[in-house]
PDB file of C-alpha atoms in Angstrom:
ATOM      1  CA  UNK J   1     117.835  89.798 120.005  1.00 71.00           C
ATOM      2  CA  UNK J   2     119.591  86.244 121.287  1.00 83.00           C
ATOM      3  CA  UNK J   3     119.659  85.538 124.687  1.00 88.00           C
ATOM      4  CA  UNK J   4     123.851  85.064 123.915  1.00 89.00           C
ATOM      5  CA  UNK J   5     123.678  88.697 122.089  1.00 87.00           C
ATOM      6  CA  UNK J   6     122.284  89.959 125.399  1.00 86.00           C
ATOM      7  CA  UNK J   7     124.088  88.302 128.137  1.00 91.00           C
ATOM      8  CA  UNK J   8     127.185  89.854 125.491  1.00 93.00           C
ATOM      9  CA  UNK J   9     125.655  93.457 126.085  1.00 91.00           C
ATOM     10  CA  UNK J  10     124.250  93.660 121.941  1.00 89.00           C
ATOM     11  CA  UNK J  11     121.805  96.467 122.282  1.00 86.00           C
ATOM     12  CA  UNK J  12     118.480  95.671 120.232  1.00 80.00           C
ATOM     13  CA  UNK J  13     118.242  98.189 117.246  1.00 74.00           C
ATOM     14  CA  UNK J  14     115.182  99.567 117.036  1.00 69.00           C
ATOM     15  CA  UNK J  15     113.289 100.864 112.980  1.00 64.00           C
ATOM     16  CA  UNK J  16     109.852 102.777 113.104  1.00 66.00           C
ATOM     17  CA  UNK J  17     108.128 103.769 110.362  1.00 73.00           C
ATOM     18  CA  UNK J  18     106.459 107.376 110.226  1.00 78.00           C
ATOM     19  CA  UNK J  19     102.835 107.579 110.387  1.00 93.00           C
ATOM     20  CA  UNK J  20     102.109 109.797 107.028  1.00 95.00           C
ATOM     21  CA  UNK J  21      99.257 111.176 109.158  1.00 96.00           C
ATOM     22  CA  UNK J  22     101.790 113.031 111.036  1.00 95.00           C
ATOM     23  CA  UNK J  23     101.979 115.776 108.251  1.00 95.00           C
ATOM     24  CA  UNK J  24      98.827 117.227 107.809  1.00 96.00           C
ATOM     25  CA  UNK J  25      97.857 117.077 111.665  1.00 95.00           C
ATOM     26  CA  UNK J  26     101.276 119.141 112.230  1.00 95.00           C
ATOM     27  CA  UNK J  27      99.920 121.178 109.173  1.00 96.00           C
ATOM     28  CA  UNK J  28      96.747 121.618 110.738  1.00 95.00           C
ATOM     29  CA  UNK J  29      98.689 122.326 114.339  1.00 95.00           C
ATOM     30  CA  UNK J  30     100.866 125.367 113.033  1.00 97.00           C
ATOM     31  CA  UNK J  31      97.749 127.026 111.321  1.00 96.00           C
ATOM     32  CA  UNK J  32      95.770 127.283 114.824  1.00 95.00           C
ATOM     33  CA  UNK J  33      99.009 127.520 117.101  1.00 97.00           C
ATOM     34  CA  UNK J  34     101.889 129.593 114.459  1.00 97.00           C
ATOM     35  CA  UNK J  35      99.965 130.343 111.576  1.00 96.00           C
ATOM     36  CA  UNK J  36     103.743 131.350 110.343  1.00 95.00           C
ATOM     37  CA  UNK J  37     105.217 128.341 109.989  1.00 96.00           C
ATOM     38  CA  UNK J  38     102.368 126.479 108.915  1.00 97.00           C
ATOM     39  CA  UNK J  39     103.183 127.349 104.703  1.00 96.00           C
ATOM     40  CA  UNK J  40     106.725 126.736 104.873  1.00 97.00           C
ATOM     41  CA  UNK J  41     105.976 123.270 106.459  1.00 97.00           C
ATOM     42  CA  UNK J  42     103.572 122.531 103.865  1.00 97.00           C
ATOM     43  CA  UNK J  43     105.827 123.081 101.659  1.00 97.00           C
ATOM     44  CA  UNK J  44     108.316 120.494 103.046  1.00 96.00           C
ATOM     45  CA  UNK J  45     105.667 117.940 102.890  1.00 96.00           C
ATOM     46  CA  UNK J  46     104.153 118.608  99.238  1.00 96.00           C
ATOM     47  CA  UNK J  47     107.929 118.213  98.177  1.00 96.00           C
ATOM     48  CA  UNK J  48     108.284 114.983 100.011  1.00 94.00           C
ATOM     49  CA  UNK J  49     104.982 113.446  98.616  1.00 95.00           C
ATOM     50  CA  UNK J  50     104.271 111.745 101.378  1.00 95.00           C
ATOM     51  CA  UNK J  51     104.423 107.382 101.144  1.00 96.00           C
ATOM     52  CA  UNK J  52     107.529 106.338  98.588  1.00 96.00           C
ATOM     53  CA  UNK J  53     106.238 102.871  98.906  1.00 97.00           C
ATOM     54  CA  UNK J  54     107.365 101.730  95.116  1.00 98.00           C
ATOM     55  CA  UNK J  55     107.731 105.455  94.030  1.00 97.00           C
ATOM     56  CA  UNK J  56     111.355 106.123  95.641  1.00 95.00           C
ATOM     57  CA  UNK J  57     111.948 102.811  97.611  1.00 94.00           C
ATOM     58  CA  UNK J  58     111.681  99.666  97.453  1.00 97.00           C
ATOM     59  CA  UNK J  59     112.710  96.015  99.037  1.00 97.00           C
ATOM     60  CA  UNK J  60     115.240  93.320  97.685  1.00 98.00           C
ATOM     61  CA  UNK J  61     115.337  90.118 100.391  1.00 97.00           C
ATOM     62  CA  UNK J  62     118.310  88.027 100.853  1.00 97.00           C
ATOM     63  CA  UNK J  63     116.276  85.212  98.575  1.00 98.00           C
ATOM     64  CA  UNK J  64     116.124  87.709  95.797  1.00 98.00           C
ATOM     65  CA  UNK J  65     112.495  88.775  95.702  1.00 99.00           C
ATOM     66  CA  UNK J  66     111.536  92.462  95.178  1.00 99.00           C
ATOM     67  CA  UNK J  67     108.894  93.996  97.129  1.00 99.00           C
ATOM     68  CA  UNK J  68     107.963  97.870  97.199  1.00 98.00           C
ATOM     69  CA  UNK J  69     109.283  98.095 100.957  1.00 96.00           C
ATOM     70  CA  UNK J  70     110.559  95.846 104.005  1.00 94.00           C
ATOM     71  CA  UNK J  71     106.987  95.977 105.314  1.00 93.00           C
ATOM     72  CA  UNK J  72     105.641  93.994 102.752  1.00 96.00           C
ATOM     73  CA  UNK J  73     106.429  90.989 102.414  1.00 96.00           C
ATOM     74  CA  UNK J  74     103.346  89.573 100.793  1.00 96.00           C
ATOM     75  CA  UNK J  75     103.756  91.608  97.546  1.00 98.00           C
ATOM     76  CA  UNK J  76     106.541  89.780  95.192  1.00 98.00           C
ATOM     77  CA  UNK J  77     107.352  92.163  91.997  1.00 99.00           C
ATOM     78  CA  UNK J  78     109.634  89.835  91.353  1.00 99.00           C
ATOM     79  CA  UNK J  79     113.036  88.371  91.669  1.00 99.00           C
ATOM     80  CA  UNK J  80     116.655  89.770  91.116  1.00 99.00           C
ATOM     81  CA  UNK J  81     118.176  86.190  90.598  1.00 99.00           C
ATOM     82  CA  UNK J  82     115.707  85.857  87.859  1.00 98.00           C
ATOM     83  CA  UNK J  83     115.651  89.502  86.076  1.00 98.00           C
ATOM     84  CA  UNK J  84     117.397  92.440  86.780  1.00 99.00           C
ATOM     85  CA  UNK J  85     115.719  94.544  89.509  1.00 99.00           C
ATOM     86  CA  UNK J  86     116.061  97.537  86.855  1.00 98.00           C
ATOM     87  CA  UNK J  87     113.487  95.775  84.604  1.00 98.00           C
ATOM     88  CA  UNK J  88     111.744  94.907  87.599  1.00 99.00           C
ATOM     89  CA  UNK J  89     111.281  98.210  89.098  1.00 98.00           C
ATOM     90  CA  UNK J  90     110.334  99.800  85.245  1.00 98.00           C
ATOM     91  CA  UNK J  91     108.048  96.979  84.425  1.00 98.00           C
ATOM     92  CA  UNK J  92     104.986  98.788  83.642  1.00 96.00           C
ATOM     93  CA  UNK J  93     102.739  95.585  83.271  1.00 98.00           C
ATOM     94  CA  UNK J  94     103.171  95.267  87.246  1.00 98.00           C
ATOM     95  CA  UNK J  95      99.392  96.586  88.256  1.00 98.00           C
ATOM     96  CA  UNK J  96     101.073  97.286  92.051  1.00 98.00           C
ATOM     97  CA  UNK J  97     103.739  99.542  91.223  1.00 98.00           C
ATOM     98  CA  UNK J  98     101.350 101.518  88.516  1.00 98.00           C
ATOM     99  CA  UNK J  99      99.201 101.823  91.313  1.00 98.00           C
ATOM    100  CA  UNK J 100     101.777 102.999  93.689  1.00 98.00           C
ATOM    101  CA  UNK J 101     103.013 105.751  91.380  1.00 98.00           C
ATOM    102  CA  UNK J 102      99.953 106.988  90.108  1.00 98.00           C
ATOM    103  CA  UNK J 103      99.040 110.314  91.656  1.00 96.00           C
ATOM    104  CA  UNK J 104      96.555 110.103  93.270  1.00 96.00           C
ATOM    105  CA  UNK J 105      96.472 106.676  94.192  1.00 98.00           C
ATOM    106  CA  UNK J 106      93.462 104.752  93.142  1.00 98.00           C
ATOM    107  CA  UNK J 107      92.539 104.713  96.803  1.00 98.00           C
ATOM    108  CA  UNK J 108      89.199 103.958  98.155  1.00 97.00           C
ATOM    109  CA  UNK J 109      86.769 105.415 101.570  1.00 95.00           C
ATOM    110  CA  UNK J 110      88.777 107.980 103.266  1.00 95.00           C
ATOM    111  CA  UNK J 111      91.685 108.443 101.528  1.00 96.00           C
ATOM    112  CA  UNK J 112      89.919 108.927  97.976  1.00 96.00           C
ATOM    113  CA  UNK J 113      88.208 111.941  99.353  1.00 95.00           C
ATOM    114  CA  UNK J 114      90.941 113.469 101.816  1.00 97.00           C
ATOM    115  CA  UNK J 115      91.811 116.838 101.552  1.00 96.00           C
ATOM    116  CA  UNK J 116      95.434 115.922 102.335  1.00 97.00           C
ATOM    117  CA  UNK J 117      96.464 113.122 100.225  1.00 97.00           C
ATOM    118  CA  UNK J 118      98.737 115.134  98.056  1.00 96.00           C
ATOM    119  CA  UNK J 119     101.063 114.639 101.439  1.00 96.00           C
ATOM    120  CA  UNK J 120     100.753 111.389 102.859  1.00 96.00           C
ATOM    121  CA  UNK J 121     100.062 110.067  99.624  1.00 97.00           C
ATOM    122  CA  UNK J 122      97.662 107.459 101.148  1.00 97.00           C
ATOM    123  CA  UNK J 123      99.850 106.543 103.747  1.00 97.00           C
ATOM    124  CA  UNK J 124     100.921 102.728 104.303  1.00 95.00           C
ATOM    125  CA  UNK J 125      99.407 100.159 101.850  1.00 97.00           C
ATOM    126  CA  UNK J 126     100.667  96.921 103.340  1.00 96.00           C
ATOM    127  CA  UNK J 127      98.916  98.283 106.680  1.00 96.00           C
ATOM    128  CA  UNK J 128      96.015  99.030 105.224  1.00 97.00           C
ATOM    129  CA  UNK J 129      96.279  95.455 102.884  1.00 97.00           C
ATOM    130  CA  UNK J 130      97.078  93.822 105.829  1.00 96.00           C
ATOM    131  CA  UNK J 131      94.149  95.241 107.789  1.00 96.00           C
ATOM    132  CA  UNK J 132      91.588  94.947 105.518  1.00 97.00           C
ATOM    133  CA  UNK J 133      92.685  92.525 102.473  1.00 97.00           C
ATOM    134  CA  UNK J 134      92.057  95.415 100.199  1.00 98.00           C
ATOM    135  CA  UNK J 135      95.505  97.281  98.908  1.00 98.00           C
ATOM    136  CA  UNK J 136      93.829 100.659  98.412  1.00 98.00           C
ATOM    137  CA  UNK J 137      91.084 100.742 101.276  1.00 98.00           C
ATOM    138  CA  UNK J 138      91.841 103.176 104.297  1.00 97.00           C
ATOM    139  CA  UNK J 139      94.810 102.777 106.050  1.00 97.00           C
ATOM    140  CA  UNK J 140      93.412 101.896 109.739  1.00 96.00           C
ATOM    141  CA  UNK J 141      96.829 103.745 111.438  1.00 96.00           C
ATOM    142  CA  UNK J 142      95.163 107.410 110.250  1.00 97.00           C
ATOM    143  CA  UNK J 143      93.754 109.103 113.365  1.00 97.00           C
ATOM    144  CA  UNK J 144      92.649 112.366 111.487  1.00 97.00           C
ATOM    145  CA  UNK J 145      89.012 112.734 112.150  1.00 97.00           C
ATOM    146  CA  UNK J 146      85.846 113.612 109.344  1.00 96.00           C
ATOM    147  CA  UNK J 147      86.524 117.238 109.996  1.00 95.00           C
ATOM    148  CA  UNK J 148      90.421 117.555 109.447  1.00 96.00           C
ATOM    149  CA  UNK J 149      90.349 114.551 106.464  1.00 96.00           C
ATOM    150  CA  UNK J 150      87.747 117.450 105.212  1.00 92.00           C
ATOM    151  CA  UNK J 151      90.711 119.884 105.672  1.00 83.00           C
ATOM    152  CA  UNK J 152      88.543 121.894 108.376  1.00 80.00           C
ATOM    153  CA  UNK J 153      89.870 122.882 110.989  1.00 69.00           C
TER     154      UNK J 153
END
């Protein structure tokens, strides 16, 4: 928001993204506090499938670059000014897209061993890469305890 926009009374727009660790947390809490609702929550979270970057989500930037989501500018998959989006999106030779679409994803660390991987799908890869330099490393924003990662209540 510029000073002129602020002076004109324009309100800022805020975009927040979820943390896919929230799903397992909710299920674990429901199992403790409201077990009758836990199964329904688990079913909805399984249907959602967790993080969808590069699976059901992409970003086409103003310069034509295509990235797996709007928060991952370092991973350019192609450019729609040089190649149709459909060709980029369906290109099985793009290793990052193949990894993002693999179930389970080729994760390392706690994520690879997590009981809840089917719900979060490895959480946010852009954040993991920004924090560690490795695409498939743990997402540092996962707040689940080791006990919760193992599926223990």
